[in-house]
PDB file of C-alpha atoms in Angstrom:
ATOM      1  CA  UNK V 249     118.174 190.382 127.268  1.00 39.00           C
ATOM      2  CA  UNK V 250     121.629 190.695 126.702  1.00 40.00           C
ATOM      3  CA  UNK V 251     123.147 193.884 128.712  1.00 47.00           C
ATOM      4  CA  UNK V 252     124.956 190.964 130.696  1.00 51.00           C
ATOM      5  CA  UNK V 253     125.931 188.786 127.480  1.00 53.00           C
ATOM      6  CA  UNK V 254     128.498 186.078 128.840  1.00 60.00           C
ATOM      7  CA  UNK V 255     130.590 185.583 126.003  1.00 58.00           C
ATOM      8  CA  UNK V 256     131.881 181.862 126.025  1.00 62.00           C
ATOM      9  CA  UNK V 257     135.569 181.422 127.522  1.00 58.00           C
ATOM     10  CA  UNK V 258     138.423 180.256 125.870  1.00 56.00           C
ATOM     11  CA  UNK V 259     136.708 179.807 122.648  1.00 59.00           C
ATOM     12  CA  UNK V 260     139.174 179.382 119.418  1.00 67.00           C
ATOM     13  CA  UNK V 261     138.754 182.297 116.968  1.00 69.00           C
ATOM     14  CA  UNK V 262     135.968 180.602 114.548  1.00 81.00           C
ATOM     15  CA  UNK V 263     134.326 178.687 117.179  1.00 90.00           C
ATOM     16  CA  UNK V 264     130.816 178.825 116.095  1.00 96.00           C
ATOM     17  CA  UNK V 265     128.552 180.232 118.725  1.00 96.00           C
ATOM     18  CA  UNK V 266     124.319 180.527 119.202  1.00 97.00           C
ATOM     19  CA  UNK V 267     122.961 183.630 120.685  1.00 96.00           C
ATOM     20  CA  UNK V 268     119.487 182.207 121.790  1.00 96.00           C
ATOM     21  CA  UNK V 269     117.290 185.238 122.473  1.00 93.00           C
ATOM     22  CA  UNK V 270     118.844 188.147 120.550  1.00 92.00           C
ATOM     23  CA  UNK V 271     117.487 191.197 122.537  1.00 85.00           C
ATOM     24  CA  UNK V 272     119.310 194.360 121.122  1.00 86.00           C
ATOM     25  CA  UNK V 273     121.968 191.958 119.437  1.00 90.00           C
ATOM     26  CA  UNK V 274     124.456 193.599 121.756  1.00 88.00           C
ATOM     27  CA  UNK V 275     126.125 189.561 122.390  1.00 90.00           C
ATOM     28  CA  UNK V 276     126.243 189.423 118.628  1.00 93.00           C
ATOM     29  CA  UNK V 277     128.332 192.277 117.766  1.00 92.00           C
ATOM     30  CA  UNK V 278     130.386 191.320 120.838  1.00 89.00           C
ATOM     31  CA  UNK V 279     131.224 188.004 119.398  1.00 91.00           C
ATOM     32  CA  UNK V 280     132.033 189.262 116.270  1.00 92.00           C
ATOM     33  CA  UNK V 281     134.701 191.745 117.286  1.00 91.00           C
ATOM     34  CA  UNK V 282     135.932 188.795 119.628  1.00 89.00           C
ATOM     35  CA  UNK V 283     136.211 187.072 116.064  1.00 92.00           C
ATOM     36  CA  UNK V 284     133.637 184.011 117.241  1.00 93.00           C
ATOM     37  CA  UNK V 285     131.542 182.547 114.235  1.00 96.00           C
ATOM     38  CA  UNK V 286     128.137 184.132 115.962  1.00 96.00           C
ATOM     39  CA  UNK V 287     124.575 182.787 114.928  1.00 97.00           C
ATOM     40  CA  UNK V 288     121.603 183.741 116.567  1.00 97.00           C
ATOM     41  CA  UNK V 289     117.655 182.131 116.927  1.00 98.00           C
ATOM     42  CA  UNK V 290     114.668 185.016 118.070  1.00 97.00           C
ATOM     43  CA  UNK V 291     111.355 183.995 117.375  1.00 96.00           C
ATOM     44  CA  UNK V 292     110.428 187.509 116.611  1.00 95.00           C
ATOM     45  CA  UNK V 293     111.131 187.659 112.772  1.00 96.00           C
ATOM     46  CA  UNK V 294     111.865 191.818 112.724  1.00 96.00           C
ATOM     47  CA  UNK V 295     114.517 191.042 115.510  1.00 96.00           C
ATOM     48  CA  UNK V 296     116.183 188.401 113.012  1.00 97.00           C
ATOM     49  CA  UNK V 297     116.032 190.884 110.191  1.00 96.00           C
ATOM     50  CA  UNK V 298     117.521 193.601 112.052  1.00 95.00           C
ATOM     51  CA  UNK V 299     120.196 191.437 113.401  1.00 95.00           C
ATOM     52  CA  UNK V 300     121.108 190.507 109.843  1.00 96.00           C
ATOM     53  CA  UNK V 301     121.383 193.798 108.638  1.00 95.00           C
ATOM     54  CA  UNK V 302     123.681 195.565 110.920  1.00 95.00           C
ATOM     55  CA  UNK V 303     126.020 192.787 111.615  1.00 95.00           C
ATOM     56  CA  UNK V 304     125.402 191.010 108.159  1.00 95.00           C
ATOM     57  CA  UNK V 305     124.386 187.835 109.371  1.00 96.00           C
ATOM     58  CA  UNK V 306     122.681 186.793 106.397  1.00 96.00           C
ATOM     59  CA  UNK V 307     121.122 182.818 107.367  1.00 97.00           C
ATOM     60  CA  UNK V 308     123.319 182.404 110.457  1.00 97.00           C
ATOM     61  CA  UNK V 309     120.316 184.664 112.087  1.00 97.00           C
ATOM     62  CA  UNK V 310     117.237 182.423 112.008  1.00 98.00           C
ATOM     63  CA  UNK V 311     113.537 183.427 113.398  1.00 98.00           C
ATOM     64  CA  UNK V 312     112.810 180.044 115.956  1.00 97.00           C
ATOM     65  CA  UNK V 313     112.237 178.974 119.800  1.00 97.00           C
ATOM     66  CA  UNK V 314     114.603 177.337 121.908  1.00 97.00           C
ATOM     67  CA  UNK V 315     112.186 174.316 122.085  1.00 96.00           C
ATOM     68  CA  UNK V 316     112.745 173.840 118.144  1.00 97.00           C
ATOM     69  CA  UNK V 317     115.999 175.420 117.323  1.00 98.00           C
ATOM     70  CA  UNK V 318     116.902 175.679 113.444  1.00 98.00           C
ATOM     71  CA  UNK V 319     120.213 174.300 113.358  1.00 98.00           C
ATOM     72  CA  UNK V 320     121.790 170.439 113.019  1.00 98.00           C
ATOM     73  CA  UNK V 321     122.859 168.456 115.422  1.00 98.00           C
ATOM     74  CA  UNK V 322     126.701 169.068 117.088  1.00 97.00           C
ATOM     75  CA  UNK V 323     126.344 172.559 115.268  1.00 97.00           C
ATOM     76  CA  UNK V 324     128.248 174.653 117.817  1.00 97.00           C
ATOM     77  CA  UNK V 325     130.786 175.164 120.364  1.00 96.00           C
ATOM     78  CA  UNK V 326     128.501 177.431 122.961  1.00 95.00           C
ATOM     79  CA  UNK V 327     125.412 178.250 123.287  1.00 97.00           C
ATOM     80  CA  UNK V 328     124.261 181.237 124.894  1.00 95.00           C
ATOM     81  CA  UNK V 329     120.931 182.006 126.327  1.00 94.00           C
ATOM     82  CA  UNK V 330     121.025 185.221 128.597  1.00 90.00           C
ATOM     83  CA  UNK V 331     118.428 186.346 130.135  1.00 89.00           C
ATOM     84  CA  UNK V 332     115.743 183.517 128.577  1.00 93.00           C
ATOM     85  CA  UNK V 333     114.792 180.708 130.798  1.00 94.00           C
ATOM     86  CA  UNK V 334     112.583 182.865 133.469  1.00 92.00           C
ATOM     87  CA  UNK V 335     110.202 183.721 130.951  1.00 90.00           C
ATOM     88  CA  UNK V 336     110.265 179.547 130.214  1.00 94.00           C
ATOM     89  CA  UNK V 337     107.456 177.681 131.654  1.00 93.00           C
ATOM     90  CA  UNK V 338     108.587 174.232 132.828  1.00 93.00           C
ATOM     91  CA  UNK V 339     107.234 172.145 129.607  1.00 95.00           C
ATOM     92  CA  UNK V 340     109.092 174.230 127.134  1.00 96.00           C
ATOM     93  CA  UNK V 341     112.320 175.144 129.517  1.00 95.00           C
ATOM     94  CA  UNK V 342     112.708 171.321 129.218  1.00 95.00           C
ATOM     95  CA  UNK V 343     112.283 171.415 125.631  1.00 96.00           C
ATOM     96  CA  UNK V 344     114.872 174.201 125.392  1.00 97.00           C
ATOM     97  CA  UNK V 345     117.724 172.735 127.196  1.00 96.00           C
ATOM     98  CA  UNK V 346     117.241 169.433 125.218  1.00 96.00           C
ATOM     99  CA  UNK V 347     117.277 171.171 122.199  1.00 98.00           C
ATOM    100  CA  UNK V 348     120.136 173.099 123.340  1.00 98.00           C
ATOM    101  CA  UNK V 349     122.239 170.115 123.957  1.00 97.00           C
ATOM    102  CA  UNK V 350     121.466 168.668 120.444  1.00 97.00           C
ATOM    103  CA  UNK V 351     122.926 171.321 119.117  1.00 98.00           C
ATOM    104  CA  UNK V 352     126.032 171.349 120.796  1.00 97.00           C
ATOM    105  CA  UNK V 353     128.877 169.551 119.991  1.00 96.00           C
ATOM    106  CA  UNK V 354     130.543 166.877 122.137  1.00 94.00           C
ATOM    107  CA  UNK V 355     132.242 169.119 124.884  1.00 92.00           C
ATOM    108  CA  UNK V 356     130.020 171.862 123.858  1.00 95.00           C
ATOM    109  CA  UNK V 357     129.023 174.786 126.529  1.00 96.00           C
ATOM    110  CA  UNK V 358     126.271 176.481 127.465  1.00 96.00           C
ATOM    111  CA  UNK V 359     126.207 179.639 129.182  1.00 95.00           C
ATOM    112  CA  UNK V 360     123.727 181.927 130.324  1.00 92.00           C
ATOM    113  CA  UNK V 361     122.381 184.343 132.941  1.00 90.00           C
ATOM    114  CA  UNK V 362     118.688 184.274 135.127  1.00 91.00           C
ATOM    115  CA  UNK V 363     117.705 186.717 137.747  1.00 89.00           C
ATOM    116  CA  UNK V 364     118.402 185.006 141.032  1.00 89.00           C
ATOM    117  CA  UNK V 365     115.557 184.258 143.491  1.00 85.00           C
ATOM    118  CA  UNK V 366     113.058 186.699 141.668  1.00 84.00           C
ATOM    119  CA  UNK V 367     109.806 187.404 143.634  1.00 82.00           C
ATOM    120  CA  UNK V 368     107.592 187.009 140.964  1.00 75.00           C
ATOM    121  CA  UNK V 369     104.647 189.455 142.849  1.00 81.00           C
ATOM    122  CA  UNK V 370     106.669 192.478 143.350  1.00 82.00           C
ATOM    123  CA  UNK V 371     106.464 193.016 138.925  1.00 77.00           C
ATOM    124  CA  UNK V 372     103.106 191.751 139.005  1.00 74.00           C
ATOM    125  CA  UNK V 373     101.409 194.955 136.936  1.00 83.00           C
ATOM    126  CA  UNK V 374      97.379 195.412 136.020  1.00 81.00           C
ATOM    127  CA  UNK V 375      96.515 195.616 132.707  1.00 81.00           C
ATOM    128  CA  UNK V 376      94.530 199.091 132.196  1.00 80.00           C
ATOM    129  CA  UNK V 377      92.403 197.994 129.602  1.00 79.00           C
ATOM    130  CA  UNK V 378      91.287 193.818 130.556  1.00 85.00           C
ATOM    131  CA  UNK V 379      92.188 194.220 134.460  1.00 77.00           C
ATOM    132  CA  UNK V 380      94.259 191.385 134.464  1.00 84.00           C
ATOM    133  CA  UNK V 381      97.775 190.769 136.169  1.00 84.00           C
ATOM    134  CA  UNK V 382     100.855 190.206 134.616  1.00 75.00           C
ATOM    135  CA  UNK V 383     104.287 190.133 135.212  1.00 71.00           C
ATOM    136  CA  UNK V 384     105.875 193.505 133.585  1.00 72.00           C
ATOM    137  CA  UNK V 385     108.893 191.687 132.099  1.00 73.00           C
ATOM    138  CA  UNK V 386     106.764 188.454 131.312  1.00 78.00           C
ATOM    139  CA  UNK V 387     108.690 186.129 133.436  1.00 87.00           C
ATOM    140  CA  UNK V 388     107.051 182.488 134.749  1.00 86.00           C
ATOM    141  CA  UNK V 389     110.266 181.225 137.117  1.00 91.00           C
ATOM    142  CA  UNK V 390     111.974 182.154 139.526  1.00 87.00           C
ATOM    143  CA  UNK V 391     115.252 180.328 140.236  1.00 91.00           C
ATOM    144  CA  UNK V 392     118.040 180.287 142.803  1.00 93.00           C
ATOM    145  CA  UNK V 393     121.460 178.096 141.819  1.00 94.00           C
ATOM    146  CA  UNK V 394     120.085 175.078 143.632  1.00 95.00           C
ATOM    147  CA  UNK V 395     116.909 174.843 140.905  1.00 94.00           C
ATOM    148  CA  UNK V 396     119.573 175.676 138.365  1.00 95.00           C
ATOM    149  CA  UNK V 397     121.892 173.435 138.635  1.00 96.00           C
ATOM    150  CA  UNK V 398     118.778 170.922 139.594  1.00 96.00           C
ATOM    151  CA  UNK V 399     117.730 171.118 135.933  1.00 95.00           C
ATOM    152  CA  UNK V 400     121.056 170.756 134.322  1.00 95.00           C
ATOM    153  CA  UNK V 401     121.747 167.875 135.650  1.00 93.00           C
ATOM    154  CA  UNK V 402     122.683 165.428 134.116  1.00 80.00           C
ATOM    155  CA  UNK V 403     122.279 166.464 130.371  1.00 90.00           C
ATOM    156  CA  UNK V 404     124.827 169.176 131.421  1.00 96.00           C
ATOM    157  CA  UNK V 405     127.763 168.566 133.405  1.00 95.00           C
ATOM    158  CA  UNK V 406     127.464 172.126 135.998  1.00 95.00           C
ATOM    159  CA  UNK V 407     131.220 173.948 135.534  1.00 95.00           C
ATOM    160  CA  UNK V 408     130.018 177.406 137.313  1.00 93.00           C
ATOM    161  CA  UNK V 409     126.534 178.237 138.824  1.00 95.00           C
ATOM    162  CA  UNK V 410     127.087 181.141 141.470  1.00 91.00           C
ATOM    163  CA  UNK V 411     125.122 184.531 142.036  1.00 87.00           C
ATOM    164  CA  UNK V 412     126.848 187.691 141.114  1.00 80.00           C
ATOM    165  CA  UNK V 413     125.771 191.678 141.555  1.00 70.00           C
ATOM    166  CA  UNK V 414     124.847 192.681 138.092  1.00 62.00           C
ATOM    167  CA  UNK V 415     123.407 196.637 138.275  1.00 48.00           C
ATOM    168  CA  UNK V 416     121.933 197.411 134.565  1.00 50.00           C
ATOM    169  CA  UNK V 417     124.175 200.554 134.947  1.00 43.00           C
ATOM    170  CA  UNK V 418     124.006 201.629 130.853  1.00 46.00           C
ATOM    171  CA  UNK V 419     120.145 201.639 130.917  1.00 42.00           C
ATOM    172  CA  UNK V 420     119.914 203.517 134.099  1.00 46.00           C
ATOM    173  CA  UNK V 421     119.287 207.585 135.152  1.00 53.00           C
ATOM    174  CA  UNK V 422     121.311 209.000 137.666  1.00 51.00           C
ATOM    175  CA  UNK V 423     118.755 207.971 140.556  1.00 52.00           C
ATOM    176  CA  UNK V 424     118.478 204.557 139.408  1.00 50.00           C
ATOM    177  CA  UNK V 425     122.590 204.238 139.828  1.00 47.00           C
ATOM    178  CA  UNK V 426     122.156 205.701 142.834  1.00 52.00           C
ATOM    179  CA  UNK V 427     119.299 203.222 144.153  1.00 52.00           C
ATOM    180  CA  UNK V 428     121.658 200.505 142.691  1.00 53.00           C
ATOM    181  CA  UNK V 429     124.753 201.867 144.141  1.00 55.00           C
ATOM    182  CA  UNK V 430     123.392 201.785 147.517  1.00 54.00           C
ATOM    183  CA  UNK V 431     121.928 198.019 146.567  1.00 52.00           C
ATOM    184  CA  UNK V 432     125.588 196.827 145.901  1.00 53.00           C
ATOM    185  CA  UNK V 433     126.776 198.183 148.849  1.00 56.00           C
ATOM    186  CA  UNK V 434     124.582 196.035 150.776  1.00 53.00           C
ATOM    187  CA  UNK V 435     125.212 193.358 149.065  1.00 50.00           C
ATOM    188  CA  UNK V 436     128.881 193.335 149.359  1.00 57.00           C
ATOM    189  CA  UNK V 437     127.491 193.317 153.428  1.00 57.00           C
ATOM    190  CA  UNK V 438     125.490 190.213 153.095  1.00 58.00           C
ATOM    191  CA  UNK V 439     122.266 191.633 152.270  1.00 52.00           C
ATOM    192  CA  UNK V 440     120.666 190.009 149.555  1.00 54.00           C
ATOM    193  CA  UNK V 441     117.805 191.643 147.245  1.00 52.00           C
ATOM    194  CA  UNK V 442     116.940 192.256 143.838  1.00 55.00           C
ATOM    195  CA  UNK V 443     120.689 193.210 142.391  1.00 59.00           C
ATOM    196  CA  UNK V 444     121.661 189.390 142.093  1.00 81.00           C
ATOM    197  CA  UNK V 445     121.880 187.470 138.562  1.00 86.00           C
ATOM    198  CA  UNK V 446     122.974 183.974 138.374  1.00 91.00           C
ATOM    199  CA  UNK V 447     125.928 182.931 135.481  1.00 92.00           C
ATOM    200  CA  UNK V 448     125.969 179.449 134.701  1.00 93.00           C
ATOM    201  CA  UNK V 449     128.459 177.598 132.591  1.00 95.00           C
ATOM    202  CA  UNK V 450     128.057 173.422 131.968  1.00 96.00           C
ATOM    203  CA  UNK V 451     129.920 171.305 129.545  1.00 96.00           C
ATOM    204  CA  UNK V 452     127.606 168.916 128.068  1.00 94.00           C
ATOM    205  CA  UNK V 453     127.453 165.692 129.744  1.00 85.00           C
ATOM    206  CA  UNK V 454     129.409 162.455 127.656  1.00 78.00           C
ATOM    207  CA  UNK V 455     127.420 160.438 129.733  1.00 60.00           C
ATOM    208  CA  UNK V 456     124.052 160.647 127.219  1.00 58.00           C
ATOM    209  CA  UNK V 457     126.735 160.180 124.372  1.00 54.00           C
TER     210      UNK V 457
END
């Protein structure tokens, strides 16, 4: 998580923003540089300790789970969940969206990214010890824009749900960059593959209070 971290658009300096799933801490660093009051939640105690030390977040960074976010009601102007939802089963995802809505202030926004239309079977690997098959990155959901919209409505009011190409250039070697450059060229010609991510921005629905 975090390589495609979306910064909340048009947020005033000092606005409280929560990042769900810290990853490398890239979002937290960028948010601080932008003058946002960044908070973070992640299941890993070690990750939370690291981001506290590096960025001085203190109790603004807390260990916890998306289905039980350890922050008060209506506390944030925006919540960011970048490459999180594809790791969650249906029950956890539903609970997580309910919790995100709970901690958002009236009119607050959810922003996030997920891989688009991933072929989960292509990324299955076999454990050499036990022989069991599992997804190399722990993904359990394959999402498209229609499914993302269905998950958000009516709890949120979708403002933008769209696919975009986003090759992870910074972490690729030269061979990987050449391959993704070719994929990007194909994407521009309308040939879709494994290069797309879904970007979403949704407003907390006012219909539910």
